[in-house]
Amino acid sequence: MINIAVFASGNGSNFQAIYEAVKHQRLDANISLVVCDRPGAQVIARAKKVGIPVFSFSAKDYESKSAYEEDLLIKLREHRVQLVVLAGYMRIVGETLLEAFPGGIVNIHPSLLPSFPGKDAVEQAVAAGVKVTGVTVHYVDEGVDTGPIIAQQSVSIREGESIEAVTKRIHEVEHAIYPKILQKVIHRHLSILN
Ligand code: GRF
């Protein structure tokens, strides 16, 4: 069994999907901590409701990215976290965390990377008029959505479809694939750690 931390900034529907997969034994992991950089975010209520410890922080209370990441690292070590799972965490991961978790930070992004990295990926895809977008699960490096790709699934954009409708279908795909891909990543990661 591996201890994971889920990092999120907002709603936390991907956290919920991961939690359900763990609960129903589709994912061999223990969510030992949820980390959130927005103290009022819905993900905090979701985690508390199911009894998972939460560490929430405000970046503005720290002098620098390395200062808050040092604090995060203390919490991650306290909770014996072995793999960091980003699920809607809206910050660029800095070298403090990258060095502490080499090859051990995973992210999900709502586009077929390398197309449409960064914020508002669904809006970017709809504005560009592409007929196909999708979801990418990738390892995190120092760039913005640039790390090695683990898996992708396409989602078509229908004629005249709204951003909200595409976003909804992308979320459905995310909730289905993230736990499945994480299961594979975890087994690969455990074989490296052991
Ligand atoms: C997801 O679309 C994810 O791909 C992106 O942020 C969104 C988070 O949604 N990185 P939620 O908070 O999990 O509902």
mmCIF file of C-alpha atoms and ligand atoms in Angstrom:
data_model
loop_
_atom_site.group_PDB
_atom_site.id
_atom_site.type_symbol
_atom_site.label_atom_id
_atom_site.label_comp_id
_atom_site.label_asym_id
_atom_site.label_seq_id
_atom_site.Cartn_x
_atom_site.Cartn_y
_atom_site.Cartn_z
ATOM 1 C CA MET A 1 0.000 0.000 0.000
ATOM 2 C CA ILE A 2 1.258 3.463 -0.825
ATOM 3 C CA ASN A 3 0.486 6.732 0.957
ATOM 4 C CA ILE A 4 -0.597 9.492 -1.391
ATOM 5 C CA ALA A 5 -1.396 13.171 -0.924
ATOM 6 C CA VAL A 6 -3.990 14.809 -3.150
ATOM 7 C CA PHE A 7 -3.364 18.504 -3.896
ATOM 8 C CA ALA A 8 -6.371 20.561 -5.023
ATOM 9 C CA SER A 9 -7.413 24.197 -5.143
ATOM 10 C CA GLY A 10 -11.130 24.101 -5.846
ATOM 11 C CA ASN A 11 -14.102 21.837 -6.168
ATOM 12 C CA GLY A 12 -12.302 18.552 -5.662
ATOM 13 C CA SER A 13 -14.405 16.325 -7.892
ATOM 14 C CA ASN A 14 -11.240 14.478 -8.935
ATOM 15 C CA PHE A 15 -10.307 14.043 -5.280
ATOM 16 C CA GLN A 16 -13.769 12.538 -4.770
ATOM 17 C CA ALA A 17 -13.276 10.131 -7.678
ATOM 18 C CA ILE A 18 -9.905 9.047 -6.273
ATOM 19 C CA TYR A 19 -11.411 8.641 -2.809
ATOM 20 C CA GLU A 20 -14.250 6.476 -4.170
ATOM 21 C CA ALA A 21 -11.751 4.313 -6.073
ATOM 22 C CA VAL A 22 -9.740 3.765 -2.881
ATOM 23 C CA LYS A 23 -12.891 3.039 -0.892
ATOM 24 C CA HIS A 24 -14.090 0.467 -3.415
ATOM 25 C CA GLN A 25 -10.634 -1.115 -3.683
ATOM 26 C CA ARG A 26 -10.044 -0.109 -7.270
ATOM 27 C CA LEU A 27 -6.973 1.850 -6.185
ATOM 28 C CA ASP A 28 -4.358 0.349 -3.854
ATOM 29 C CA ALA A 29 -3.562 3.535 -1.984
ATOM 30 C CA ASN A 30 -4.181 5.341 1.254
ATOM 31 C CA ILE A 31 -5.006 9.047 0.919
ATOM 32 C CA SER A 32 -3.046 10.221 3.928
ATOM 33 C CA LEU A 33 -3.402 13.965 3.324
ATOM 34 C CA VAL A 34 -5.270 16.526 1.237
ATOM 35 C CA VAL A 35 -3.372 19.750 0.565
ATOM 36 C CA CYS A 36 -5.275 22.876 -0.461
ATOM 37 C CA ASP A 37 -4.013 26.391 -1.163
ATOM 38 C CA ARG A 38 -7.469 28.014 -0.944
ATOM 39 C CA PRO A 39 -8.780 27.886 2.596
ATOM 40 C CA GLY A 40 -12.489 28.059 1.619
ATOM 41 C CA ALA A 41 -12.347 25.512 -1.193
ATOM 42 C CA GLN A 42 -14.978 22.813 -1.533
ATOM 43 C CA VAL A 43 -12.322 20.068 -1.567
ATOM 44 C CA ILE A 44 -11.638 20.777 2.125
ATOM 45 C CA ALA A 45 -15.244 20.042 3.071
ATOM 46 C CA ARG A 46 -15.182 16.907 0.914
ATOM 47 C CA ALA A 47 -12.039 15.611 2.630
ATOM 48 C CA LYS A 48 -13.232 16.447 6.135
ATOM 49 C CA LYS A 49 -16.551 14.731 5.504
ATOM 50 C CA VAL A 50 -14.747 11.451 4.844
ATOM 51 C CA GLY A 51 -12.206 11.901 7.644
ATOM 52 C CA ILE A 52 -9.088 12.625 5.610
ATOM 53 C CA PRO A 53 -6.600 15.070 7.188
ATOM 54 C CA VAL A 54 -6.301 18.414 5.418
ATOM 55 C CA PHE A 55 -3.460 20.889 5.319
ATOM 56 C CA SER A 56 -4.614 24.212 3.921
ATOM 57 C CA PHE A 57 -2.430 27.239 3.458
ATOM 58 C CA SER A 58 -2.396 30.665 1.812
ATOM 59 C CA ALA A 59 0.660 31.399 -0.297
ATOM 60 C CA LYS A 60 0.387 35.069 0.674
ATOM 61 C CA ASP A 61 1.280 34.156 4.269
ATOM 62 C CA TYR A 62 4.747 33.081 3.104
ATOM 63 C CA GLU A 63 7.708 34.981 1.707
ATOM 64 C CA SER A 64 8.271 32.666 -1.219
ATOM 65 C CA LYS A 65 7.289 29.468 -2.985
ATOM 66 C CA SER A 66 10.174 27.618 -1.339
ATOM 67 C CA ALA A 67 8.986 28.829 2.082
ATOM 68 C CA TYR A 68 5.495 27.353 1.721
ATOM 69 C CA GLU A 69 6.814 24.247 0.019
ATOM 70 C CA GLU A 70 9.192 23.656 2.960
ATOM 71 C CA ASP A 71 6.131 23.746 5.214
ATOM 72 C CA LEU A 72 4.271 21.398 2.877
ATOM 73 C CA LEU A 73 7.215 19.038 2.939
ATOM 74 C CA ILE A 74 7.078 18.830 6.727
ATOM 75 C CA LYS A 75 3.388 17.899 6.521
ATOM 76 C CA LEU A 76 3.980 15.397 3.721
ATOM 77 C CA ARG A 77 6.719 13.722 5.757
ATOM 78 C CA GLU A 78 4.547 13.682 8.897
ATOM 79 C CA HIS A 79 1.916 11.818 6.907
ATOM 80 C CA ARG A 80 4.520 9.558 5.244
ATOM 81 C CA VAL A 81 3.446 10.562 1.749
ATOM 82 C CA GLN A 82 5.196 8.635 -1.033
ATOM 83 C CA LEU A 83 3.405 10.002 -4.100
ATOM 84 C CA VAL A 84 1.879 13.429 -4.754
ATOM 85 C CA VAL A 85 -1.264 13.539 -6.883
ATOM 86 C CA LEU A 86 -2.248 16.936 -8.254
ATOM 87 C CA ALA A 87 -5.971 17.196 -8.960
ATOM 88 C CA GLY A 88 -6.826 20.766 -9.848
ATOM 89 C CA TYR A 89 -3.926 22.298 -7.891
ATOM 90 C CA MET A 90 -3.543 25.723 -9.464
ATOM 91 C CA ARG A 91 0.104 26.388 -8.571
ATOM 92 C CA ILE A 92 3.338 25.639 -10.317
ATOM 93 C CA VAL A 93 5.281 23.109 -8.290
ATOM 94 C CA GLY A 94 8.693 24.445 -7.250
ATOM 95 C CA GLU A 95 12.067 22.810 -6.884
ATOM 96 C CA THR A 96 11.610 22.082 -3.160
ATOM 97 C CA LEU A 97 8.832 19.569 -3.876
ATOM 98 C CA LEU A 98 10.280 18.387 -7.195
ATOM 99 C CA GLU A 99 13.576 17.480 -5.520
ATOM 100 C CA ALA A 100 11.823 15.772 -2.604
ATOM 101 C CA PHE A 101 9.656 13.636 -4.916
ATOM 102 C CA PRO A 102 11.712 12.764 -7.999
ATOM 103 C CA GLY A 103 9.355 11.133 -10.501
ATOM 104 C CA GLY A 104 6.745 11.129 -7.765
ATOM 105 C CA ILE A 105 4.362 13.950 -8.673
ATOM 106 C CA VAL A 106 1.492 13.335 -11.111
ATOM 107 C CA ASN A 107 -1.026 15.769 -12.607
ATOM 108 C CA ILE A 108 -4.201 15.656 -14.667
ATOM 109 C CA HIS A 109 -4.834 18.340 -17.271
ATOM 110 C CA PRO A 110 -8.013 18.947 -19.296
ATOM 111 C CA SER A 111 -6.511 18.963 -22.801
ATOM 112 C CA LEU A 112 -4.428 16.781 -25.078
ATOM 113 C CA LEU A 113 -1.037 18.168 -24.106
ATOM 114 C CA PRO A 114 1.102 19.713 -25.473
ATOM 115 C CA SER A 115 -1.932 21.589 -26.837
ATOM 116 C CA PHE A 116 -3.560 24.109 -24.515
ATOM 117 C CA PRO A 117 -1.368 24.035 -21.400
ATOM 118 C CA GLY A 118 -1.980 26.343 -18.437
ATOM 119 C CA LYS A 119 -5.230 27.891 -17.292
ATOM 120 C CA ASP A 120 -8.621 27.642 -19.012
ATOM 121 C CA ALA A 121 -7.621 24.718 -21.216
ATOM 122 C CA VAL A 122 -11.211 23.924 -22.233
ATOM 123 C CA GLU A 123 -11.886 27.568 -23.130
ATOM 124 C CA GLN A 124 -8.660 27.616 -25.147
ATOM 125 C CA ALA A 125 -9.698 24.491 -27.080
ATOM 126 C CA VAL A 126 -13.216 25.778 -27.820
ATOM 127 C CA ALA A 127 -11.847 29.187 -28.872
ATOM 128 C CA ALA A 128 -9.347 27.506 -31.204
ATOM 129 C CA GLY A 129 -12.194 25.634 -32.904
ATOM 130 C CA VAL A 130 -10.598 22.193 -32.533
ATOM 131 C CA LYS A 131 -12.908 19.215 -32.994
ATOM 132 C CA VAL A 132 -11.033 17.023 -30.545
ATOM 133 C CA THR A 133 -9.606 17.817 -27.136
ATOM 134 C CA GLY A 134 -9.217 15.545 -24.133
ATOM 135 C CA VAL A 135 -7.462 14.691 -20.924
ATOM 136 C CA THR A 136 -3.780 14.097 -20.153
ATOM 137 C CA VAL A 137 -2.216 12.466 -17.113
ATOM 138 C CA HIS A 138 1.461 13.328 -16.825
ATOM 139 C CA TYR A 139 4.414 13.471 -14.497
ATOM 140 C CA VAL A 140 5.172 16.944 -13.190
ATOM 141 C CA ASP A 141 8.392 18.759 -14.010
ATOM 142 C CA GLU A 142 9.437 22.392 -13.529
ATOM 143 C CA GLY A 143 7.362 23.641 -16.483
ATOM 144 C CA VAL A 144 3.658 24.364 -16.873
ATOM 145 C CA ASP A 145 2.031 21.075 -17.953
ATOM 146 C CA THR A 146 5.215 19.966 -19.721
ATOM 147 C CA GLY A 147 6.223 16.761 -17.909
ATOM 148 C CA PRO A 148 6.352 13.285 -19.485
ATOM 149 C CA ILE A 149 2.930 12.088 -20.630
ATOM 150 C CA ILE A 150 1.604 8.908 -18.996
ATOM 151 C CA ALA A 151 -1.801 8.583 -20.666
ATOM 152 C CA GLN A 152 -4.275 10.543 -22.762
ATOM 153 C CA GLN A 153 -7.913 10.189 -23.739
ATOM 154 C CA SER A 154 -9.616 12.225 -26.400
ATOM 155 C CA VAL A 155 -12.969 13.986 -26.049
ATOM 156 C CA SER A 156 -14.681 15.308 -29.158
ATOM 157 C CA ILE A 157 -16.131 18.805 -29.245
ATOM 158 C CA ARG A 158 -19.561 18.808 -30.855
ATOM 159 C CA GLU A 159 -20.798 21.494 -33.219
ATOM 160 C CA GLY A 160 -21.834 24.596 -31.250
ATOM 161 C CA GLU A 161 -21.166 22.940 -27.904
ATOM 162 C CA SER A 162 -20.778 25.292 -24.928
ATOM 163 C CA ILE A 163 -17.661 25.463 -22.755
ATOM 164 C CA GLU A 164 -19.776 24.182 -19.840
ATOM 165 C CA ALA A 165 -20.945 21.129 -21.790
ATOM 166 C CA VAL A 166 -17.431 20.232 -22.941
ATOM 167 C CA THR A 167 -16.114 20.778 -19.403
ATOM 168 C CA LYS A 168 -18.760 18.430 -18.020
ATOM 169 C CA ARG A 169 -17.815 15.663 -20.448
ATOM 170 C CA ILE A 170 -14.113 16.212 -19.780
ATOM 171 C CA HIS A 171 -14.737 15.872 -16.054
ATOM 172 C CA GLU A 172 -16.569 12.585 -16.606
ATOM 173 C CA VAL A 173 -13.560 11.259 -18.499
ATOM 174 C CA GLU A 174 -11.180 12.544 -15.803
ATOM 175 C CA HIS A 175 -13.125 10.823 -13.033
ATOM 176 C CA ALA A 176 -13.078 7.562 -14.953
ATOM 177 C CA ILE A 177 -9.444 7.546 -16.032
ATOM 178 C CA TYR A 178 -7.495 9.238 -13.228
ATOM 179 C CA PRO A 179 -7.992 6.427 -10.664
ATOM 180 C CA LYS A 180 -7.223 3.800 -13.329
ATOM 181 C CA ILE A 181 -4.019 5.493 -14.450
ATOM 182 C CA LEU A 182 -3.009 6.139 -10.844
ATOM 183 C CA GLN A 183 -3.333 2.440 -10.119
ATOM 184 C CA LYS A 184 -0.722 1.770 -12.807
ATOM 185 C CA VAL A 185 1.492 4.666 -11.709
ATOM 186 C CA ILE A 186 1.397 3.476 -8.099
ATOM 187 C CA HIS A 187 2.537 -0.027 -8.967
ATOM 188 C CA ARG A 188 5.313 1.345 -11.146
ATOM 189 C CA HIS A 189 6.336 3.801 -8.435
ATOM 190 C CA LEU A 190 6.320 1.166 -5.687
ATOM 191 C CA SER A 191 8.614 -1.072 -7.729
ATOM 192 C CA ILE A 192 11.025 1.872 -8.043
ATOM 193 C CA LEU A 193 10.813 2.770 -4.328
ATOM 194 C CA ASN A 194 11.342 -0.842 -3.160
HETATM 195 C C1 GRF B 1 -9.805 19.397 -13.627
HETATM 196 O O1 GRF B 1 -10.396 19.676 -14.864
HETATM 197 C C2 GRF B 1 -8.337 19.100 -13.793
HETATM 198 O O2 GRF B 1 -8.024 18.501 -15.009
HETATM 199 C C3 GRF B 1 -7.718 20.474 -13.736
HETATM 200 O O3 GRF B 1 -8.484 21.159 -12.776
HETATM 201 C C4 GRF B 1 -9.800 20.619 -12.732
HETATM 202 C C5 GRF B 1 -10.110 20.291 -11.295
HETATM 203 O O4 GRF B 1 -11.455 19.952 -11.080
HETATM 204 N N1 GRF B 1 -6.314 20.381 -13.456
HETATM 205 P P1 GRF B 1 -11.913 19.372 -9.662
HETATM 206 O O5 GRF B 1 -11.482 20.371 -8.595
HETATM 207 O O6 GRF B 1 -11.232 18.051 -9.458
HETATM 208 O O7 GRF B 1 -13.386 19.260 -9.730
#
